[in-house]
Amino acid sequence: MAKITAVIDIGSNSARMAVFKKTSRFGFYLLREEKSKVRISEGAYENGGNLQDFAIERAIKALKEFLLIAKSLKVRKILAVATSAVRDAPNKSEFLARVRKELGINIKVIDGDKEAFFGGVAAANLLYEKNGVTIDIGGGSTELALIKKKQIQQTISLKLGTVRLKELYFDKGDIEGAKKHVRKEIKRLDEAFKQNKVFGIGGTIRALSQVIMKRIEYPLDILHGFTYDTKEHIKFLKSLIKMKDEELLKIGVKPERLDVIRPGVLIFTELLDFLEAKQVITSGVGVREGVFLTDLLRHDNYKFPENFNPSVRTIIDVYQINTKLSSYETKIALELFDLLKDEFELDEKYKLHLTYAIKLSRAGELIDFYEAHKHTDYILLNSLHYGFRHCDRLLMSKIIRFYKRKKIKKREIEKYKCLLPQKNIIEKLCNIFWVAKLVNINLSMPEVTIKKEKNCIIIEGENLYLAKERSKTRELFFELIIKEKGIE
Amino acid sequence: MAKITAVIDIGSNSARMAVFKKTSRFGFYLLREEKSKVRISEGAYENGGNLQDFAIERAIKALKEFLLIAKSLKVRKILAVATSAVRDAPNKSEFLARVRKELGINIKVIDGDKEAFFGGVAAANLLYEKNGVTIDIGGGSTELALIKKKQIQQTISLKLGTVRLKELYFDKGDIEGAKKHVRKEIKRLDEAFKQNKVFGIGGTIRALSQVIMKRIEYPLDILHGFTYDTKEHIKFLKSLIKMKDEELLKIGVKPERLDVIRPGVLIFTELLDFLEAKQVITSGVGVREGVFLTDLLRHDNYKFPENFNPSVRTIIDVYQINTKLSSYETKIALELFDLLKDEFELDEKYKLHLTYAIKLSRAGELIDFYEAHKHTDYILLNSLHYGFRHCDRLLMSKIIRFYKRKKIKKREIEKYKCLLPQKNIIEKLCNIFWVAKLVNINLSMPEVTIKKEKNCIIIEGENLYLAKERSKTRELFFELIIKEKGIE
């Protein structure tokens, strides 16, 4: 696959382009995203669904400049799709031909099932949960994809859109009518879609997650992966349907969303009720990422390899992290973990956090060596987007942030307490992390034996001079004795 | 010059290794630093200055592990120097021969003038000021280098060291005796060393800067480049000489510094008095950086090219920033600046900040595209170490941080007010920055003409469709009209 790929997506309201750069076989990051308010469907409704000249003109101009961006970024492959607005237009072939002729772009008009599939591929591969159902609420339609073991089982496109409902009902104040319409359409859903977990895709659901994050004073400013329990917020969400503009603005709805948020909430809450969903997992990714991944993973059954995390891979690639060193340090850390877990009452699950913390710990050195632990913390909180729960990501980053210290101050993690384990658990993981790094302080991956005798960890091997010296500079939760082989 | 270079420096107290990675001809960053408390001079004093076997043994072991680090990091060149402790030892050749034979390292014993020279090269090239005198207070000696136009004019090594004074006077409570000793030695200084600016090198002076930063609640946690006026703090500094341990700890002196801080303060304040220095500029760099730069710049008269900033270059290299795009955007920004400076009452000096802000603005995209402006702010505050005043660095980073907004909230910059210009100046620079970026939103560097008519900026050219669309989404301090050529 080309190293740099652009995905163009023409929706009813705007055209967008996302440019992805591959860093290795499956590593990638978003290089750029741009959008233009093309409103391709403007005037179409009154004209038998036909795309109008002025709208086509806008699309051509926007696409032309998208191509300039692609050229500047050395894009090698362009994947362009169009969804409901173009799909439903009787004169779409005219538009498609013009774009092909004038710009050389082949736009693929995708049906609702395909659209649902792309959203599903993005959610299944880039969120932490393997099972659930995606909901992607758009202006003209709403797509669902049923995911089991990261595999898409079933898809459907409902004729429910925010703009559609707004024009047909909300503008006339007929909320009851809208509700009836929605419920009728939802009946088309197969029972199999009823799932505990919902992956929420698209602007409406993201906006609602933001409102909830503000409401509960969520400590992280990260949308992708933000998870909430339906039963805690469904009542509040439903109350938005009848809120006035000022109230909506007050709770954090952006002005440009005001006109479609109410119908959006109606569709969303009705779906949540029908699906009997217990949790909503917010997705920052959608159709564009799905198109990219579908291409990237076309020989891999549209799935990353088992236990592969694309963000981890990308960080390792981008910051050129030496994985030999980190594998060695991980081995030491897990050995220590096994020796200490009973005494420290450490749950096995924390091995995951230790492993990734070590894997990524050197990323921050590129920003500044002396304070690398702070910078890695920063990078993890801001780059490690895919495949982790917020709580996992936060724990990894805080192990790195605090590993040099014996004590973490309460106020330093107070605001994260809903997401982190108890302070003393973090401190103990920090201890293990520190010792694993210490043993490899000279980067020679020394062969060592590690034993535990009572409350004492004894590490023996060659080339441990610096490690031994440094070991005396800090207090740990256990006694640490480092012995240089053959030297008393 | 080799891509990765290690500099080893054997002082009286510790041996250190700094590993530098070159990113281009003059771009480089610190890849790693390690130290070992070798205390090479331990026991030497009582034995006619001769290095003792156990101390030599420690040095060999530490150096052996330094070599392991160098190997792991693929170091291609090792530059090793030793200063006063080895210099003064009658049996130094024995030690040097062993290191050469057993480890293959050629240690160069440098005299006091050379040591002063290295400190001078580091300060002259990596701090913002071109004229002044360096003071590098060590355990056994103190070096000064007189710098004019970044060129070293004169050097001297004084037989004044913190450990020396401590043992001879402070341990006996004879502060007056110490003072006399210091004043006598200082008399050796040439009048030419009397300079307004002092570059402070070494652990003692850094520790004092940290104490002052804490005292004045300095808003940045950056030591290198921190500048203070002598007359504001000299009295306070002198008061440290008679402080008890608890008091010193309370004002922020680290426990491991307690034993040498008082003699250090005495040497420093006496020198400041003699030199009649008005300002102290703290240096985070010293002999090791000087050794590296002396090698790097050996064909360049030990100076970077005029107007070259190594940190800027390194960030451009590391984050692979497209300099063609930023040069174009800079040109636009400076054109706008010239059109608006009178009306906005903008000082010419801010062109510098705009230029560098644009040059570096894309760095943060590697962390995450959507919030790149925040990440670039972070990178600038944490990576842009060399060659800028803190106030300049901060203004550049804040222009980037806030350029998307019309208004900056007072509380967002309140704590930096001693370092930043007025809020409305920053906001106006942000406006100019935003428009410069806007014109190039499609990365095609369109040819444009820029005019000002009354309070209106008119930009005309081809390929400005996205720019025009986006220009309507935000309010500026001036009216902005974007015209697409040939289109009404």
JSON list of N, CA, C and O in Angstrom, two decimals, chain A residues 161-197:
[
{"chain": "A", "resi": 161, "resn": "GLY", "atom": "N", "xyz": [-32.35, 10.55, 9.34]},
{"chain": "A", "resi": 161, "resn": "GLY", "atom": "CA", "xyz": [-31.25, 11.51, 9.34]},
{"chain": "A", "resi": 161, "resn": "GLY", "atom": "C", "xyz": [-31.65, 12.74, 10.11]},
{"chain": "A", "resi": 161, "resn": "GLY", "atom": "O", "xyz": [-32.84, 13.07, 10.22]},
{"chain": "A", "resi": 162, "resn": "THR", "atom": "N", "xyz": [-30.68, 13.43, 10.64]},
{"chain": "A", "resi": 162, "resn": "THR", "atom": "CA", "xyz": [-30.99, 14.61, 11.45]},
{"chain": "A", "resi": 162, "resn": "THR", "atom": "C", "xyz": [-31.64, 15.71, 10.61]},
{"chain": "A", "resi": 162, "resn": "THR", "atom": "O", "xyz": [-32.62, 16.32, 11.02]},
{"chain": "A", "resi": 163, "resn": "VAL", "atom": "N", "xyz": [-31.07, 15.94, 9.43]},
{"chain": "A", "resi": 163, "resn": "VAL", "atom": "CA", "xyz": [-31.61, 17.01, 8.58]},
{"chain": "A", "resi": 163, "resn": "VAL", "atom": "C", "xyz": [-33.02, 16.64, 8.11]},
{"chain": "A", "resi": 163, "resn": "VAL", "atom": "O", "xyz": [-33.95, 17.45, 8.12]},
{"chain": "A", "resi": 164, "resn": "ARG", "atom": "N", "xyz": [-33.17, 15.38, 7.72]},
{"chain": "A", "resi": 164, "resn": "ARG", "atom": "CA", "xyz": [-34.46, 14.88, 7.26]},
{"chain": "A", "resi": 164, "resn": "ARG", "atom": "C", "xyz": [-35.55, 15.09, 8.32]},
{"chain": "A", "resi": 164, "resn": "ARG", "atom": "O", "xyz": [-36.61, 15.65, 8.06]},
{"chain": "A", "resi": 165, "resn": "LEU", "atom": "N", "xyz": [-35.25, 14.65, 9.56]},
{"chain": "A", "resi": 165, "resn": "LEU", "atom": "CA", "xyz": [-36.24, 14.77, 10.65]},
{"chain": "A", "resi": 165, "resn": "LEU", "atom": "C", "xyz": [-36.51, 16.23, 11.00]},
{"chain": "A", "resi": 165, "resn": "LEU", "atom": "O", "xyz": [-37.64, 16.60, 11.33]},
{"chain": "A", "resi": 166, "resn": "LYS", "atom": "N", "xyz": [-35.46, 17.01, 10.94]},
{"chain": "A", "resi": 166, "resn": "LYS", "atom": "CA", "xyz": [-35.61, 18.43, 11.26]},
{"chain": "A", "resi": 166, "resn": "LYS", "atom": "C", "xyz": [-36.62, 19.06, 10.30]},
{"chain": "A", "resi": 166, "resn": "LYS", "atom": "O", "xyz": [-37.57, 19.72, 10.72]},
{"chain": "A", "resi": 167, "resn": "GLU", "atom": "N", "xyz": [-36.41, 18.82, 9.02]},
{"chain": "A", "resi": 167, "resn": "GLU", "atom": "CA", "xyz": [-37.26, 19.47, 8.03]},
{"chain": "A", "resi": 167, "resn": "GLU", "atom": "C", "xyz": [-38.68, 18.92, 8.06]},
{"chain": "A", "resi": 167, "resn": "GLU", "atom": "O", "xyz": [-39.65, 19.67, 7.94]},
{"chain": "A", "resi": 168, "resn": "LEU", "atom": "N", "xyz": [-38.81, 17.61, 8.25]},
{"chain": "A", "resi": 168, "resn": "LEU", "atom": "CA", "xyz": [-40.14, 17.00, 8.22]},
{"chain": "A", "resi": 168, "resn": "LEU", "atom": "C", "xyz": [-40.95, 17.26, 9.48]},
{"chain": "A", "resi": 168, "resn": "LEU", "atom": "O", "xyz": [-42.17, 17.41, 9.43]},
{"chain": "A", "resi": 169, "resn": "TYR", "atom": "N", "xyz": [-40.30, 17.29, 10.64]},
{"chain": "A", "resi": 169, "resn": "TYR", "atom": "CA", "xyz": [-41.06, 17.37, 11.90]},
{"chain": "A", "resi": 169, "resn": "TYR", "atom": "C", "xyz": [-40.66, 18.51, 12.83]},
{"chain": "A", "resi": 169, "resn": "TYR", "atom": "O", "xyz": [-41.50, 19.29, 13.25]},
{"chain": "A", "resi": 170, "resn": "PHE", "atom": "N", "xyz": [-39.38, 18.57, 13.18]},
{"chain": "A", "resi": 170, "resn": "PHE", "atom": "CA", "xyz": [-38.96, 19.51, 14.22]},
{"chain": "A", "resi": 170, "resn": "PHE", "atom": "C", "xyz": [-39.24, 20.97, 13.84]},
{"chain": "A", "resi": 170, "resn": "PHE", "atom": "O", "xyz": [-39.63, 21.77, 14.69]},
{"chain": "A", "resi": 171, "resn": "ASP", "atom": "N", "xyz": [-39.04, 21.30, 12.57]},
{"chain": "A", "resi": 171, "resn": "ASP", "atom": "CA", "xyz": [-39.30, 22.68, 12.14]},
{"chain": "A", "resi": 171, "resn": "ASP", "atom": "C", "xyz": [-40.77, 23.05, 12.33]},
{"chain": "A", "resi": 171, "resn": "ASP", "atom": "O", "xyz": [-41.12, 24.22, 12.45]},
{"chain": "A", "resi": 172, "resn": "LYS", "atom": "N", "xyz": [-41.62, 22.01, 12.36]},
{"chain": "A", "resi": 172, "resn": "LYS", "atom": "CA", "xyz": [-43.05, 22.26, 12.56]},
{"chain": "A", "resi": 172, "resn": "LYS", "atom": "C", "xyz": [-43.46, 22.02, 14.01]},
{"chain": "A", "resi": 172, "resn": "LYS", "atom": "O", "xyz": [-44.64, 22.02, 14.34]},
{"chain": "A", "resi": 173, "resn": "GLY", "atom": "N", "xyz": [-42.49, 21.74, 14.85]},
{"chain": "A", "resi": 173, "resn": "GLY", "atom": "CA", "xyz": [-42.79, 21.52, 16.27]},
{"chain": "A", "resi": 173, "resn": "GLY", "atom": "C", "xyz": [-43.45, 20.18, 16.54]},
{"chain": "A", "resi": 173, "resn": "GLY", "atom": "O", "xyz": [-43.98, 19.94, 17.62]},
{"chain": "A", "resi": 174, "resn": "ASP", "atom": "N", "xyz": [-43.43, 19.29, 15.58]},
{"chain": "A", "resi": 174, "resn": "ASP", "atom": "CA", "xyz": [-44.13, 18.01, 15.73]},
{"chain": "A", "resi": 174, "resn": "ASP", "atom": "C", "xyz": [-43.19, 16.91, 16.23]},
{"chain": "A", "resi": 174, "resn": "ASP", "atom": "O", "xyz": [-42.80, 16.00, 15.49]},
{"chain": "A", "resi": 175, "resn": "ILE", "atom": "N", "xyz": [-42.84, 16.99, 17.50]},
{"chain": "A", "resi": 175, "resn": "ILE", "atom": "CA", "xyz": [-41.89, 16.02, 18.05]},
{"chain": "A", "resi": 175, "resn": "ILE", "atom": "C", "xyz": [-42.51, 14.63, 18.13]},
{"chain": "A", "resi": 175, "resn": "ILE", "atom": "O", "xyz": [-41.86, 13.62, 17.88]},
{"chain": "A", "resi": 176, "resn": "GLU", "atom": "N", "xyz": [-43.81, 14.60, 18.46]},
{"chain": "A", "resi": 176, "resn": "GLU", "atom": "CA", "xyz": [-44.48, 13.30, 18.55]},
{"chain": "A", "resi": 176, "resn": "GLU", "atom": "C", "xyz": [-44.46, 12.59, 17.20]},
{"chain": "A", "resi": 176, "resn": "GLU", "atom": "O", "xyz": [-44.23, 11.39, 17.12]},
{"chain": "A", "resi": 177, "resn": "GLY", "atom": "N", "xyz": [-44.71, 13.37, 16.16]},
{"chain": "A", "resi": 177, "resn": "GLY", "atom": "CA", "xyz": [-44.67, 12.81, 14.81]},
{"chain": "A", "resi": 177, "resn": "GLY", "atom": "C", "xyz": [-43.30, 12.24, 14.49]},
{"chain": "A", "resi": 177, "resn": "GLY", "atom": "O", "xyz": [-43.17, 11.14, 13.93]},
{"chain": "A", "resi": 178, "resn": "ALA", "atom": "N", "xyz": [-42.26, 12.99, 14.90]},
{"chain": "A", "resi": 178, "resn": "ALA", "atom": "CA", "xyz": [-40.89, 12.54, 14.65]},
{"chain": "A", "resi": 178, "resn": "ALA", "atom": "C", "xyz": [-40.66, 11.21, 15.37]},
{"chain": "A", "resi": 178, "resn": "ALA", "atom": "O", "xyz": [-40.08, 10.27, 14.81]},
{"chain": "A", "resi": 179, "resn": "LYS", "atom": "N", "xyz": [-41.11, 11.17, 16.62]},
{"chain": "A", "resi": 179, "resn": "LYS", "atom": "CA", "xyz": [-40.90, 9.96, 17.42]},
{"chain": "A", "resi": 179, "resn": "LYS", "atom": "C", "xyz": [-41.54, 8.75, 16.75]},
{"chain": "A", "resi": 179, "resn": "LYS", "atom": "O", "xyz": [-40.94, 7.69, 16.66]},
{"chain": "A", "resi": 180, "resn": "LYS", "atom": "N", "xyz": [-42.77, 8.94, 16.29]},
{"chain": "A", "resi": 180, "resn": "LYS", "atom": "CA", "xyz": [-43.48, 7.83, 15.62]},
{"chain": "A", "resi": 180, "resn": "LYS", "atom": "C", "xyz": [-42.70, 7.36, 14.40]},
{"chain": "A", "resi": 180, "resn": "LYS", "atom": "O", "xyz": [-42.51, 6.17, 14.18]},
{"chain": "A", "resi": 181, "resn": "HIS", "atom": "N", "xyz": [-42.25, 8.35, 13.62]},
{"chain": "A", "resi": 181, "resn": "HIS", "atom": "CA", "xyz": [-41.48, 8.05, 12.41]},
{"chain": "A", "resi": 181, "resn": "HIS", "atom": "C", "xyz": [-40.24, 7.22, 12.76]},
{"chain": "A", "resi": 181, "resn": "HIS", "atom": "O", "xyz": [-39.96, 6.19, 12.14]},
{"chain": "A", "resi": 182, "resn": "VAL", "atom": "N", "xyz": [-39.52, 7.67, 13.77]},
{"chain": "A", "resi": 182, "resn": "VAL", "atom": "CA", "xyz": [-38.28, 6.99, 14.16]},
{"chain": "A", "resi": 182, "resn": "VAL", "atom": "C", "xyz": [-38.58, 5.57, 14.61]},
{"chain": "A", "resi": 182, "resn": "VAL", "atom": "O", "xyz": [-37.93, 4.61, 14.18]},
{"chain": "A", "resi": 183, "resn": "ARG", "atom": "N", "xyz": [-39.59, 5.44, 15.47]},
{"chain": "A", "resi": 183, "resn": "ARG", "atom": "CA", "xyz": [-39.90, 4.10, 16.00]},
{"chain": "A", "resi": 183, "resn": "ARG", "atom": "C", "xyz": [-40.29, 3.14, 14.90]},
{"chain": "A", "resi": 183, "resn": "ARG", "atom": "O", "xyz": [-39.94, 1.96, 14.94]},
{"chain": "A", "resi": 184, "resn": "LYS", "atom": "N", "xyz": [-41.01, 3.66, 13.93]},
{"chain": "A", "resi": 184, "resn": "LYS", "atom": "CA", "xyz": [-41.44, 2.80, 12.84]},
{"chain": "A", "resi": 184, "resn": "LYS", "atom": "C", "xyz": [-40.22, 2.29, 12.05]},
{"chain": "A", "resi": 184, "resn": "LYS", "atom": "O", "xyz": [-40.10, 1.10, 11.78]},
{"chain": "A", "resi": 185, "resn": "GLU", "atom": "N", "xyz": [-39.32, 3.21, 11.76]},
{"chain": "A", "resi": 185, "resn": "GLU", "atom": "CA", "xyz": [-38.13, 2.83, 10.98]},
{"chain": "A", "resi": 185, "resn": "GLU", "atom": "C", "xyz": [-37.24, 1.87, 11.77]},
{"chain": "A", "resi": 185, "resn": "GLU", "atom": "O", "xyz": [-36.67, 0.92, 11.21]},
{"chain": "A", "resi": 186, "resn": "ILE", "atom": "N", "xyz": [-37.14, 2.11, 13.07]},
{"chain": "A", "resi": 186, "resn": "ILE", "atom": "CA", "xyz": [-36.28, 1.26, 13.91]},
{"chain": "A", "resi": 186, "resn": "ILE", "atom": "C", "xyz": [-36.77, -0.18, 13.93]},
{"chain": "A", "resi": 186, "resn": "ILE", "atom": "O", "xyz": [-35.99, -1.12, 14.09]},
{"chain": "A", "resi": 187, "resn": "LYS", "atom": "N", "xyz": [-38.07, -0.35, 13.75]},
{"chain": "A", "resi": 187, "resn": "LYS", "atom": "CA", "xyz": [-38.62, -1.72, 13.76]},
{"chain": "A", "resi": 187, "resn": "LYS", "atom": "C", "xyz": [-37.96, -2.61, 12.72]},
{"chain": "A", "resi": 187, "resn": "LYS", "atom": "O", "xyz": [-38.02, -3.83, 12.81]},
{"chain": "A", "resi": 188, "resn": "ARG", "atom": "N", "xyz": [-37.35, -1.99, 11.71]},
{"chain": "A", "resi": 188, "resn": "ARG", "atom": "CA", "xyz": [-36.68, -2.79, 10.67]},
{"chain": "A", "resi": 188, "resn": "ARG", "atom": "C", "xyz": [-35.46, -3.54, 11.22]},
{"chain": "A", "resi": 188, "resn": "ARG", "atom": "O", "xyz": [-34.95, -4.45, 10.58]},
{"chain": "A", "resi": 189, "resn": "LEU", "atom": "N", "xyz": [-34.99, -3.10, 12.39]},
{"chain": "A", "resi": 189, "resn": "LEU", "atom": "CA", "xyz": [-33.76, -3.70, 12.93]},
{"chain": "A", "resi": 189, "resn": "LEU", "atom": "C", "xyz": [-33.98, -5.13, 13.38]},
{"chain": "A", "resi": 189, "resn": "LEU", "atom": "O", "xyz": [-34.96, -5.45, 14.05]},
{"chain": "A", "resi": 190, "resn": "ASP", "atom": "N", "xyz": [-33.02, -5.94, 13.04]},
{"chain": "A", "resi": 190, "resn": "ASP", "atom": "CA", "xyz": [-33.00, -7.33, 13.48]},
{"chain": "A", "resi": 190, "resn": "ASP", "atom": "C", "xyz": [-32.73, -7.39, 14.99]},
{"chain": "A", "resi": 190, "resn": "ASP", "atom": "O", "xyz": [-32.01, -6.54, 15.53]},
{"chain": "A", "resi": 191, "resn": "GLU", "atom": "N", "xyz": [-33.27, -8.38, 15.66]},
{"chain": "A", "resi": 191, "resn": "GLU", "atom": "CA", "xyz": [-33.04, -8.54, 17.10]},
{"chain": "A", "resi": 191, "resn": "GLU", "atom": "C", "xyz": [-31.54, -8.69, 17.42]},
{"chain": "A", "resi": 191, "resn": "GLU", "atom": "O", "xyz": [-31.08, -8.34, 18.50]},
{"chain": "A", "resi": 192, "resn": "ALA", "atom": "N", "xyz": [-30.81, -9.24, 16.46]},
{"chain": "A", "resi": 192, "resn": "ALA", "atom": "CA", "xyz": [-29.37, -9.50, 16.68]},
{"chain": "A", "resi": 192, "resn": "ALA", "atom": "C", "xyz": [-28.60, -8.23, 17.00]},
{"chain": "A", "resi": 192, "resn": "ALA", "atom": "O", "xyz": [-27.54, -8.28, 17.63]},
{"chain": "A", "resi": 193, "resn": "PHE", "atom": "N", "xyz": [-29.13, -7.08, 16.59]},
{"chain": "A", "resi": 193, "resn": "PHE", "atom": "CA", "xyz": [-28.43, -5.83, 16.85]},
{"chain": "A", "resi": 193, "resn": "PHE", "atom": "C", "xyz": [-28.46, -5.44, 18.34]},
{"chain": "A", "resi": 193, "resn": "PHE", "atom": "O", "xyz": [-27.74, -4.56, 18.77]},
{"chain": "A", "resi": 194, "resn": "LYS", "atom": "N", "xyz": [-29.34, -6.08, 19.08]},
{"chain": "A", "resi": 194, "resn": "LYS", "atom": "CA", "xyz": [-29.40, -5.75, 20.51]},
{"chain": "A", "resi": 194, "resn": "LYS", "atom": "C", "xyz": [-28.11, -6.17, 21.20]},
{"chain": "A", "resi": 194, "resn": "LYS", "atom": "O", "xyz": [-27.81, -7.34, 21.32]},
{"chain": "A", "resi": 195, "resn": "GLN", "atom": "N", "xyz": [-27.35, -5.17, 21.64]},
{"chain": "A", "resi": 195, "resn": "GLN", "atom": "CA", "xyz": [-26.03, -5.41, 22.21]},
{"chain": "A", "resi": 195, "resn": "GLN", "atom": "C", "xyz": [-25.81, -4.54, 23.44]},
{"chain": "A", "resi": 195, "resn": "GLN", "atom": "O", "xyz": [-26.41, -3.48, 23.58]},
{"chain": "A", "resi": 196, "resn": "ASN", "atom": "N", "xyz": [-24.95, -5.01, 24.32]},
{"chain": "A", "resi": 196, "resn": "ASN", "atom": "CA", "xyz": [-24.63, -4.22, 25.52]},
{"chain": "A", "resi": 196, "resn": "ASN", "atom": "C", "xyz": [-23.87, -2.95, 25.20]},
{"chain": "A", "resi": 196, "resn": "ASN", "atom": "O", "xyz": [-24.04, -1.93, 25.83]},
{"chain": "A", "resi": 197, "resn": "LYS", "atom": "N", "xyz": [-23.01, -3.05, 24.20]},
{"chain": "A", "resi": 197, "resn": "LYS", "atom": "CA", "xyz": [-22.12, -1.92, 23.92]},
{"chain": "A", "resi": 197, "resn": "LYS", "atom": "C", "xyz": [-22.46, -1.26, 22.58]},
{"chain": "A", "resi": 197, "resn": "LYS", "atom": "O", "xyz": [-22.61, -1.95, 21.57]}
]
